[in-house]
Amino acid sequence: MKTALVLGGSIAGLIAARVLADHADEVWIVEPDELGDAPAIRRGAPHGSQAHNLPGLGRRTIEQLLPGIVRQMVREGGQLLNSGAGGAQWLLDGRPKTPVRGGSAVSVSRPFLEWHIQRRVLTLPGVALVRGTATGLTMTGDRVDGALVRPAGAVEPVRHAADLVVDATGRSSRLGDWLARHGYPPPAKRRMVLDLGYATCLFRRTPGQRLAGHTAVYSVYTPSRAYDGPSSLAPVEGDRWLALLSGYGERRPGRDLAEFLDLCRASPAAPMRALADTCEPVSEVYAHRFPESVRRDFDRLDRLPAGVVAIGDAVASFNPVYAQGISVAARQAVALADWLRQPGAVDAPAYPYFRQVRRMVDEAWRTSAEQDCYLPHVNAPKPFGWRVRRGLFEATLAATVTDEVVHRAFLEVVNMTAGPERLRKPRILYRTAVAALRRSPAG
């Protein structure tokens, strides 16, 4: 290709640009926000205050696309978290889980991660940034041949020609509307209404500090009894702790610091209580609302023009408490690379790419959205056999409290290094059953 156009300069857009740099002479990233010379929360990424761990699949895939970037982030302040005694603590319904030995993750803030990826991608030959907002597509015949972009500060859009347009504009993507303007059907949307709200705040951390003997904490609840959302605490760059609290509906946390500290003190996690009593806040409280998970089924469209694909949240946006977004977007970037290696790929509709993406989204959706439908406040259609499925999932979740093997398998599924079928292996089912018998009064 001569020119590829990426609409959106978030993480998904940046890693798409990294892939496109191998296949196009020029790659233009269209982004309305100014991407500065230092990490900063962007207007276009209001959830940028949230902690972003890089465990499992996401870490491996980003390292594959940008070799050395994980080591570079750790050198410049990213925190390497180890599991096991004294490392990250997991709680279920207030009960500490059995530690899992041998695992690790990199803990950073969203701006820090995005800035490191941006810095690497924008140094690639032929990759450049365009300040502006995408407002539509242009077409010749049955293919997209560019996009309309309104430059920063301008009123009227201008056309940017491209052999391939990649929509990375996020969960608010208007690609369906743009296709409809040219007579193509928009993709069907599937939603899981959550009404989730979460709040984050940064606290000062002394080098090497542990709270209640731990370097991080993740507190979750059994879905069918989860009126409050998960909470977490992790060290990030700049000698800071990043604390996150969440809740559903009227229990969503707000921006008041005193309320935030009170919620930390009421947490079942000892490190959260210690944070509120011993560490100084160094930021405001950032609050964000996530109304619903959404997926768009591009692979099911009867008609689709050539020359356009979507990636990241523009395809599917998941409940952020499962931390799947970056891993899924990174896998989609690899799928984009696989598709582009096929001769003449961009000359035909991108059905092969979207079919591969569908499998990735299905896997993540089964882990998050299907469990979210069991939340007490969610009124959503239940999958076939949902009572059995819910019972099995919650039995497995309960077994993670006492069985390290089951806990490890559960984390592998959450971190997307294994599919949901991992939890249905005979060994895991057996250990889950043994754990359930030990919990029963007769046991």
Short mmCIF file of C-alpha atoms in Angstrom, two decimals:
data_model
loop_
_atom_site.label_atom_id
_atom_site.label_comp_id
_atom_site.label_asym_id
_atom_site.label_seq_id
_atom_site.Cartn_x
_atom_site.Cartn_y
_atom_site.Cartn_z
CA MET A 1 0.00 0.00 0.00
CA LYS A 2 1.01 3.57 -0.51
CA THR A 3 -1.01 5.13 2.32
CA ALA A 4 -2.84 3.77 5.36
CA LEU A 5 -4.96 5.94 7.61
CA VAL A 6 -5.57 5.15 11.30
CA LEU A 7 -8.47 7.04 12.87
CA GLY A 8 -7.60 7.37 16.56
CA GLY A 9 -4.29 7.58 18.42
CA SER A 10 -5.12 5.50 21.48
CA ILE A 11 -3.37 2.22 22.27
CA ALA A 12 -5.38 0.27 19.69
CA GLY A 13 -4.67 2.87 17.00
CA LEU A 14 -0.98 3.05 17.83
CA ILE A 15 -0.41 -0.70 17.66
CA ALA A 16 -2.42 -0.84 14.43
CA ALA A 17 -0.07 1.82 13.04
CA ARG A 18 2.87 -0.30 14.14
CA VAL A 19 1.54 -3.21 12.04
CA LEU A 20 0.68 -1.00 9.06
CA ALA A 21 4.22 0.40 9.00
CA ASP A 22 5.31 -2.99 7.63
CA HIS A 23 2.81 -2.80 4.76
CA ALA A 24 2.43 0.87 3.71
CA ASP A 25 4.82 3.58 2.59
CA GLU A 26 2.95 6.15 4.69
CA VAL A 27 0.87 5.66 7.84
CA TRP A 28 -1.09 8.66 9.10
CA ILE A 29 -2.59 8.59 12.60
CA VAL A 30 -5.56 10.98 12.92
CA GLU A 31 -6.03 12.07 16.54
CA PRO A 32 -7.97 15.09 17.88
CA ASP A 33 -5.94 15.29 21.13
CA GLU A 34 -2.45 16.68 21.25
CA LEU A 35 0.00 13.88 21.99
CA GLY A 36 2.61 15.56 24.14
CA ASP A 37 6.21 14.87 25.11
CA ALA A 38 5.27 13.38 28.49
CA PRO A 39 2.55 11.06 29.82
CA ALA A 40 -0.77 12.88 30.39
CA ILE A 41 -4.46 12.06 30.67
CA ARG A 42 -6.06 12.93 27.33
CA ARG A 43 -9.51 14.39 26.87
CA GLY A 44 -10.28 11.59 24.43
CA ALA A 45 -9.37 8.93 27.02
CA PRO A 46 -11.25 9.98 30.16
CA HIS A 47 -10.62 6.53 31.65
CA GLY A 48 -6.90 7.27 31.41
CA SER A 49 -6.67 7.59 35.20
CA GLN A 50 -7.34 3.87 35.56
CA ALA A 51 -4.55 1.44 36.42
CA HIS A 52 -3.35 -0.68 33.52
CA ASN A 53 -1.56 -3.90 34.32
CA LEU A 54 0.16 -5.79 31.54
CA PRO A 55 -0.19 -9.46 32.44
CA GLY A 56 -0.13 -12.52 30.23
CA LEU A 57 -1.22 -12.17 26.65
CA GLY A 58 -1.30 -8.38 26.40
CA ARG A 59 2.25 -8.07 27.69
CA ARG A 60 3.60 -10.79 25.36
CA THR A 61 1.84 -9.44 22.29
CA ILE A 62 2.88 -5.81 22.78
CA GLU A 63 6.44 -7.00 23.41
CA GLN A 64 6.23 -9.01 20.18
CA LEU A 65 5.15 -5.91 18.23
CA LEU A 66 7.54 -3.53 20.00
CA PRO A 67 10.51 -5.57 21.26
CA GLY A 68 12.09 -4.27 24.45
CA ILE A 69 9.23 -1.95 25.40
CA VAL A 70 8.32 -3.78 28.62
CA ARG A 71 11.91 -3.70 29.85
CA GLN A 72 12.08 -0.02 28.92
CA MET A 73 8.92 0.80 30.90
CA VAL A 74 10.29 -1.02 33.96
CA ARG A 75 13.58 0.88 33.67
CA GLU A 76 11.67 4.17 33.57
CA GLY A 77 9.44 3.49 36.55
CA GLY A 78 6.92 0.78 35.65
CA GLN A 79 6.43 -1.63 38.53
CA LEU A 80 7.02 -5.36 38.12
CA LEU A 81 4.53 -7.19 40.33
CA ASN A 82 5.21 -10.74 41.42
CA SER A 83 2.57 -13.10 42.76
CA GLY A 84 3.07 -15.31 45.74
CA ALA A 85 3.61 -14.49 49.40
CA GLY A 86 4.17 -10.76 49.96
CA GLY A 87 3.29 -9.88 46.39
CA ALA A 88 -0.16 -9.24 44.96
CA GLN A 89 -3.05 -10.32 47.18
CA TRP A 90 -6.38 -11.48 45.74
CA LEU A 91 -9.61 -11.50 47.74
CA LEU A 92 -12.99 -13.04 46.95
CA ASP A 93 -15.95 -11.74 48.95
CA GLY A 94 -13.44 -10.46 51.52
CA ARG A 95 -11.58 -13.79 51.88
CA PRO A 96 -7.90 -13.90 50.86
CA LYS A 97 -7.19 -16.30 48.01
CA THR A 98 -4.37 -18.81 47.96
CA PRO A 99 -1.30 -17.07 46.45
CA VAL A 100 -0.18 -18.20 43.01
CA ARG A 101 3.57 -18.57 42.77
CA GLY A 102 5.58 -17.66 39.71
CA GLY A 103 3.33 -15.15 37.95
CA SER A 104 4.15 -11.52 37.23
CA ALA A 105 2.66 -8.40 35.67
CA VAL A 106 3.82 -4.88 34.88
CA SER A 107 1.79 -2.17 36.61
CA VAL A 108 1.68 1.31 35.05
CA SER A 109 -0.78 4.15 34.57
CA ARG A 110 -2.65 4.38 31.26
CA PRO A 111 -0.88 7.63 30.19
CA PHE A 112 2.54 6.07 30.91
CA LEU A 113 1.76 2.96 28.83
CA GLU A 114 0.21 4.90 25.96
CA TRP A 115 3.08 7.41 25.87
CA HIS A 116 5.72 4.68 25.66
CA ILE A 117 3.90 2.98 22.79
CA GLN A 118 3.34 6.34 21.07
CA ARG A 119 7.02 7.27 21.42
CA ARG A 120 8.11 4.03 19.76
CA VAL A 121 5.50 4.04 16.98
CA LEU A 122 6.00 7.66 15.95
CA THR A 123 9.71 7.02 15.35
CA LEU A 124 8.97 4.34 12.76
CA PRO A 125 9.76 5.32 9.14
CA GLY A 126 6.72 6.69 7.35
CA VAL A 127 4.51 7.03 10.46
CA ALA A 128 3.20 10.51 11.28
CA LEU A 129 0.47 12.20 13.28
CA VAL A 130 -2.36 14.39 11.95
CA ARG A 131 -4.23 16.58 14.47
CA GLY A 132 -7.89 16.38 13.58
CA THR A 133 -11.22 14.60 13.95
CA ALA A 134 -12.52 12.02 11.51
CA THR A 135 -16.02 12.87 10.29
CA GLY A 136 -16.69 10.30 7.56
CA LEU A 137 -15.42 8.07 4.78
CA THR A 138 -14.95 8.66 1.06
CA MET A 139 -15.55 5.96 -1.51
CA THR A 140 -14.99 5.09 -5.14
CA GLY A 141 -17.20 2.27 -6.38
CA ASP A 142 -17.32 -0.50 -3.81
CA ARG A 143 -14.24 0.45 -1.83
CA VAL A 144 -13.28 3.06 0.75
CA ASP A 145 -10.56 5.30 -0.62
CA GLY A 146 -10.03 7.74 2.25
CA ALA A 147 -11.56 9.63 5.15
CA LEU A 148 -12.86 13.10 5.86
CA VAL A 149 -10.86 14.79 8.61
CA ARG A 150 -11.60 18.13 10.24
CA PRO A 151 -8.24 19.67 11.21
CA ALA A 152 -7.83 21.01 14.73
CA GLY A 153 -9.34 24.50 14.89
CA ALA A 154 -11.02 24.21 11.47
CA VAL A 155 -14.71 24.05 10.57
CA GLU A 156 -14.74 22.12 7.30
CA PRO A 157 -13.22 18.66 6.84
CA VAL A 158 -10.66 17.79 4.20
CA ARG A 159 -10.20 14.48 2.40
CA HIS A 160 -7.24 12.24 3.19
CA ALA A 161 -6.77 9.56 0.54
CA ALA A 162 -5.80 6.07 1.70
CA ASP A 163 -5.59 2.49 0.46
CA LEU A 164 -6.83 1.30 3.86
CA VAL A 165 -8.70 3.10 6.64
CA VAL A 166 -8.54 1.65 10.16
CA ASP A 167 -11.22 2.77 12.61
CA ALA A 168 -9.66 2.96 16.08
CA THR A 169 -11.97 5.69 17.40
CA GLY A 170 -13.10 3.61 20.36
CA ARG A 171 -16.46 2.63 21.81
CA SER A 172 -18.09 5.80 20.42
CA SER A 173 -17.14 4.78 16.86
CA ARG A 174 -19.44 6.12 14.14
CA LEU A 175 -18.23 3.71 11.48
CA GLY A 176 -21.71 2.19 11.22
CA ASP A 177 -23.21 5.62 10.48
CA TRP A 178 -20.49 6.37 7.94
CA LEU A 179 -21.14 3.10 6.13
CA ALA A 180 -24.87 3.83 6.10
CA ARG A 181 -24.26 7.17 4.36
CA HIS A 182 -22.85 5.20 1.44
CA GLY A 183 -25.68 2.69 1.34
CA TYR A 184 -24.05 -0.08 3.37
CA PRO A 185 -25.73 -1.67 6.40
CA PRO A 186 -24.26 -0.82 9.82
CA PRO A 187 -23.09 -3.74 11.96
CA ALA A 188 -25.53 -5.09 14.54
CA LYS A 189 -24.68 -4.16 18.12
CA ARG A 190 -24.95 -6.37 21.16
CA ARG A 191 -25.04 -4.72 24.57
CA MET A 192 -24.70 -5.72 28.21
CA VAL A 193 -26.01 -2.86 30.35
CA LEU A 194 -23.91 -2.57 33.53
CA ASP A 195 -24.21 0.95 34.95
CA LEU A 196 -20.72 0.59 36.39
CA GLY A 197 -18.88 3.51 37.92
CA TYR A 198 -15.32 3.60 39.16
CA ALA A 199 -13.09 6.14 40.84
CA THR A 200 -9.31 6.30 41.07
CA CYS A 201 -6.87 8.32 43.14
CA LEU A 202 -3.08 8.47 43.33
CA PHE A 203 -1.19 8.34 46.65
CA ARG A 204 2.44 8.92 47.55
CA ARG A 205 4.50 5.74 47.88
CA THR A 206 7.93 5.39 49.39
CA PRO A 207 10.32 3.20 47.35
CA GLY A 208 9.78 -0.47 48.13
CA GLN A 209 6.77 0.23 50.35
CA ARG A 210 4.32 -2.55 51.08
CA LEU A 211 0.93 -2.08 52.66
CA ALA A 212 -0.19 -4.72 55.16
CA GLY A 213 2.65 -6.84 53.77
CA HIS A 214 1.60 -6.69 50.10
CA THR A 215 2.66 -4.83 46.95
CA ALA A 216 -0.81 -4.91 45.34
CA VAL A 217 -4.35 -6.06 46.05
CA TYR A 218 -7.32 -7.09 43.91
CA SER A 219 -10.64 -7.56 45.70
CA VAL A 220 -13.53 -9.10 43.75
CA TYR A 221 -16.98 -10.48 44.50
CA THR A 222 -19.02 -13.48 43.40
CA PRO A 223 -21.10 -12.07 40.50
CA SER A 224 -24.54 -13.10 41.76
CA ARG A 225 -23.84 -11.33 45.08
CA ALA A 226 -21.84 -8.37 43.74
CA TYR A 227 -23.55 -5.13 44.71
CA ASP A 228 -20.20 -3.39 45.00
CA GLY A 229 -17.69 -3.63 42.20
CA PRO A 230 -14.09 -4.79 42.39
CA SER A 231 -11.39 -2.67 43.97
CA SER A 232 -7.65 -2.67 43.43
CA LEU A 233 -4.45 -1.10 44.62
CA ALA A 234 -1.16 -1.23 42.73
CA PRO A 235 2.13 0.68 42.58
CA VAL A 236 2.76 2.69 39.42
CA GLU A 237 5.54 4.85 38.05
CA GLY A 238 6.58 8.01 39.90
CA ASP A 239 6.58 6.42 43.38
CA ARG A 240 2.81 6.36 43.58
CA TRP A 241 0.01 4.02 44.55
CA LEU A 242 -3.02 3.92 42.26
CA ALA A 243 -6.21 2.94 44.08
CA LEU A 244 -9.44 2.03 42.30
CA LEU A 245 -12.94 1.61 43.76
CA SER A 246 -16.04 0.69 41.80
CA GLY A 247 -19.74 0.10 42.22
CA TYR A 248 -22.97 -0.36 40.31
CA GLY A 249 -25.98 1.94 40.03
CA GLU A 250 -26.47 4.13 43.08
CA ARG A 251 -23.41 2.58 44.71
CA ARG A 252 -21.06 4.16 42.16
CA PRO A 253 -18.25 6.10 43.90
CA GLY A 254 -18.01 9.86 43.30
CA ARG A 255 -15.25 12.46 43.18
CA ASP A 256 -15.21 13.40 46.87
CA LEU A 257 -11.87 12.58 48.50
CA ALA A 258 -13.33 12.10 51.99
CA GLU A 259 -15.84 9.59 50.60
CA PHE A 260 -13.05 7.80 48.73
CA LEU A 261 -10.97 7.47 51.90
CA ASP A 262 -13.97 6.24 53.89
CA LEU A 263 -14.62 3.55 51.27
CA CYS A 264 -10.97 2.49 51.46
CA ARG A 265 -11.23 2.21 55.25
CA ALA A 266 -14.36 0.06 54.87
CA SER A 267 -12.65 -2.30 52.42
CA PRO A 268 -12.17 -5.96 53.39
CA ALA A 269 -8.62 -5.66 52.03
CA ALA A 270 -6.12 -4.66 54.71
CA PRO A 271 -3.81 -2.89 52.21
CA MET A 272 -6.68 -0.57 51.19
CA ARG A 273 -7.34 0.31 54.82
CA ALA A 274 -3.65 0.95 55.42
CA LEU A 275 -3.49 3.18 52.34
CA ALA A 276 -6.19 5.51 53.66
CA ASP A 277 -4.49 5.81 57.06
CA THR A 278 -0.82 6.10 56.09
CA CYS A 279 -0.42 7.51 52.56
CA GLU A 280 -0.90 11.05 51.28
CA PRO A 281 -3.20 11.64 48.27
CA VAL A 282 -1.32 13.32 45.41
CA SER A 283 -4.14 13.70 42.88
CA GLU A 284 -7.80 14.48 42.68
CA VAL A 285 -10.31 11.66 42.62
CA TYR A 286 -11.13 10.76 39.02
CA ALA A 287 -14.55 9.25 38.44
CA HIS A 288 -15.66 7.49 35.28
CA ARG A 289 -18.87 5.80 34.25
CA PHE A 290 -19.11 2.72 32.06
CA PRO A 291 -22.76 2.22 31.10
CA GLU A 292 -22.50 -0.95 29.04
CA SER A 293 -20.33 -3.46 27.23
CA VAL A 294 -20.84 -3.29 23.46
CA ARG A 295 -19.77 -5.44 20.52
CA ARG A 296 -20.27 -4.85 16.79
CA ASP A 297 -20.58 -7.87 14.52
CA PHE A 298 -18.85 -6.73 11.32
CA ASP A 299 -18.31 -10.33 10.22
CA ARG A 300 -22.08 -10.83 9.90
CA LEU A 301 -22.64 -7.98 7.45
CA ASP A 302 -24.09 -9.01 4.09
CA ARG A 303 -22.24 -6.19 2.35
CA LEU A 304 -19.01 -4.50 3.32
CA PRO A 305 -16.79 -2.24 1.21
CA ALA A 306 -13.14 -2.99 0.68
CA GLY A 307 -10.55 -0.69 2.19
CA VAL A 308 -11.82 -0.41 5.78
CA VAL A 309 -11.40 -2.32 9.05
CA ALA A 310 -12.00 -1.60 12.73
CA ILE A 311 -9.92 -2.45 15.79
CA GLY A 312 -10.08 -2.26 19.59
CA ASP A 313 -13.13 -0.76 21.28
CA ALA A 314 -14.52 0.18 17.86
CA VAL A 315 -15.23 -3.56 17.53
CA ALA A 316 -15.91 -4.53 21.15
CA SER A 317 -15.73 -2.71 24.46
CA PHE A 318 -15.66 -4.90 27.57
CA ASN A 319 -16.32 -4.33 31.26
CA PRO A 320 -13.00 -2.68 32.30
CA VAL A 321 -12.77 -4.54 35.60
CA TYR A 322 -11.73 -7.65 33.63
CA ALA A 323 -8.78 -5.76 32.07
CA GLN A 324 -9.25 -7.43 28.68
CA GLY A 325 -9.22 -4.40 26.38
CA ILE A 326 -5.50 -4.07 25.73
CA SER A 327 -4.99 -7.81 25.28
CA VAL A 328 -7.86 -8.06 22.79
CA ALA A 329 -6.67 -4.99 20.85
CA ALA A 330 -3.13 -6.39 20.68
CA ARG A 331 -4.42 -9.72 19.37
CA GLN A 332 -6.48 -7.87 16.78
CA ALA A 333 -3.36 -6.05 15.63
CA VAL A 334 -1.69 -9.43 15.08
CA ALA A 335 -4.79 -10.57 13.16
CA LEU A 336 -4.49 -7.41 11.04
CA ALA A 337 -0.88 -8.31 10.26
CA ASP A 338 -1.89 -11.86 9.31
CA TRP A 339 -4.61 -10.57 6.99
CA LEU A 340 -2.36 -7.98 5.33
CA ARG A 341 0.19 -10.67 4.48
CA GLN A 342 -2.37 -12.34 2.19
CA PRO A 343 -1.92 -11.28 -1.47
CA GLY A 344 -4.52 -8.71 -2.52
CA ALA A 345 -6.07 -8.51 0.95
CA VAL A 346 -6.95 -4.81 0.79
CA ASP A 347 -8.61 -5.21 -2.61
CA ALA A 348 -11.54 -7.14 -1.14
CA PRO A 349 -13.80 -6.71 1.90
CA ALA A 350 -12.01 -7.61 5.13
CA TYR A 351 -14.21 -10.59 6.03
CA PRO A 352 -11.20 -12.87 6.77
CA TYR A 353 -9.90 -10.30 9.27
CA PHE A 354 -13.28 -9.77 10.92
CA ARG A 355 -13.88 -13.52 11.21
CA GLN A 356 -10.59 -13.90 13.06
CA VAL A 357 -11.46 -10.93 15.27
CA ARG A 358 -14.85 -12.50 15.98
CA ARG A 359 -13.19 -15.54 17.57
CA MET A 360 -11.13 -13.28 19.85
CA VAL A 361 -14.14 -11.22 20.87
CA ASP A 362 -16.21 -14.35 21.51
CA GLU A 363 -13.58 -15.66 23.89
CA ALA A 364 -13.33 -12.42 25.86
CA TRP A 365 -17.11 -11.92 25.84
CA ARG A 366 -17.62 -15.36 27.42
CA THR A 367 -15.27 -14.42 30.25
CA SER A 368 -16.78 -11.01 31.01
CA ALA A 369 -20.23 -10.32 29.58
CA GLU A 370 -21.61 -13.78 30.30
CA GLN A 371 -20.58 -13.42 33.94
CA ASP A 372 -21.92 -9.86 34.11
CA CYS A 373 -25.40 -11.12 33.26
CA TYR A 374 -25.43 -12.81 36.69
CA LEU A 375 -24.99 -9.47 38.53
CA PRO A 376 -28.03 -8.84 40.75
CA HIS A 377 -28.93 -5.51 39.15
CA VAL A 378 -28.51 -6.64 35.51
CA ASN A 379 -31.70 -7.49 33.66
CA ALA A 380 -30.37 -9.31 30.61
CA PRO A 381 -31.23 -12.52 28.74
CA LYS A 382 -29.48 -15.48 30.30
CA PRO A 383 -27.58 -18.01 28.15
CA PHE A 384 -28.91 -21.53 27.71
CA GLY A 385 -28.35 -23.60 30.84
CA TRP A 386 -27.41 -20.49 32.76
CA ARG A 387 -28.13 -21.90 36.23
CA VAL A 388 -25.74 -24.79 35.69
CA ARG A 389 -23.15 -22.51 34.10
CA ARG A 390 -23.42 -19.97 36.89
CA GLY A 391 -23.16 -22.67 39.54
CA LEU A 392 -20.06 -24.16 37.93
CA PHE A 393 -18.39 -20.77 37.49
CA GLU A 394 -19.08 -19.69 41.05
CA ALA A 395 -17.89 -23.05 42.41
CA THR A 396 -14.66 -22.58 40.46
CA LEU A 397 -14.35 -19.03 41.76
CA ALA A 398 -14.85 -20.23 45.34
CA ALA A 399 -12.18 -22.92 44.83
CA THR A 400 -9.61 -20.22 43.99
CA VAL A 401 -9.67 -19.24 47.67
CA THR A 402 -8.14 -22.54 48.83
CA ASP A 403 -6.64 -24.22 45.74
CA GLU A 404 -3.59 -22.73 44.04
CA VAL A 405 -3.98 -24.88 40.92
CA VAL A 406 -7.54 -23.68 40.34
CA HIS A 407 -6.54 -20.09 41.12
CA ARG A 408 -3.71 -20.28 38.59
CA ALA A 409 -6.05 -21.65 35.91
CA PHE A 410 -8.57 -18.91 36.67
CA LEU A 411 -5.92 -16.19 36.28
CA GLU A 412 -4.75 -17.74 33.01
CA VAL A 413 -8.29 -17.36 31.64
CA VAL A 414 -8.68 -13.80 32.97
CA ASN A 415 -5.27 -12.85 31.53
CA MET A 416 -6.22 -14.56 28.23
CA THR A 417 -3.26 -16.91 28.15
CA ALA A 418 -5.84 -19.73 28.13
CA GLY A 419 -9.40 -19.96 26.86
CA PRO A 420 -12.48 -20.44 29.08
CA GLU A 421 -12.33 -24.18 28.35
CA ARG A 422 -9.27 -24.31 30.64
CA LEU A 423 -11.65 -24.21 33.62
CA ARG A 424 -13.54 -27.23 32.26
CA LYS A 425 -10.53 -29.54 32.16
CA PRO A 426 -11.06 -32.71 34.22
CA ARG A 427 -8.25 -31.84 36.64
CA ILE A 428 -9.72 -28.40 37.38
CA LEU A 429 -13.27 -29.75 37.69
CA TYR A 430 -12.04 -32.44 40.10
CA ARG A 431 -10.20 -29.93 42.31
CA THR A 432 -13.20 -27.61 42.22
CA ALA A 433 -15.42 -30.45 43.43
CA VAL A 434 -12.98 -31.36 46.21
CA ALA A 435 -12.86 -27.73 47.36
CA ALA A 436 -16.67 -27.59 47.40
CA LEU A 437 -16.87 -30.77 49.52
CA ARG A 438 -14.39 -29.35 52.00
CA ARG A 439 -16.50 -26.20 52.32
CA SER A 440 -19.73 -28.13 52.95
CA PRO A 441 -20.79 -28.83 56.57
CA ALA A 442 -20.56 -32.58 55.92
CA GLY A 443 -17.05 -32.17 54.56
#
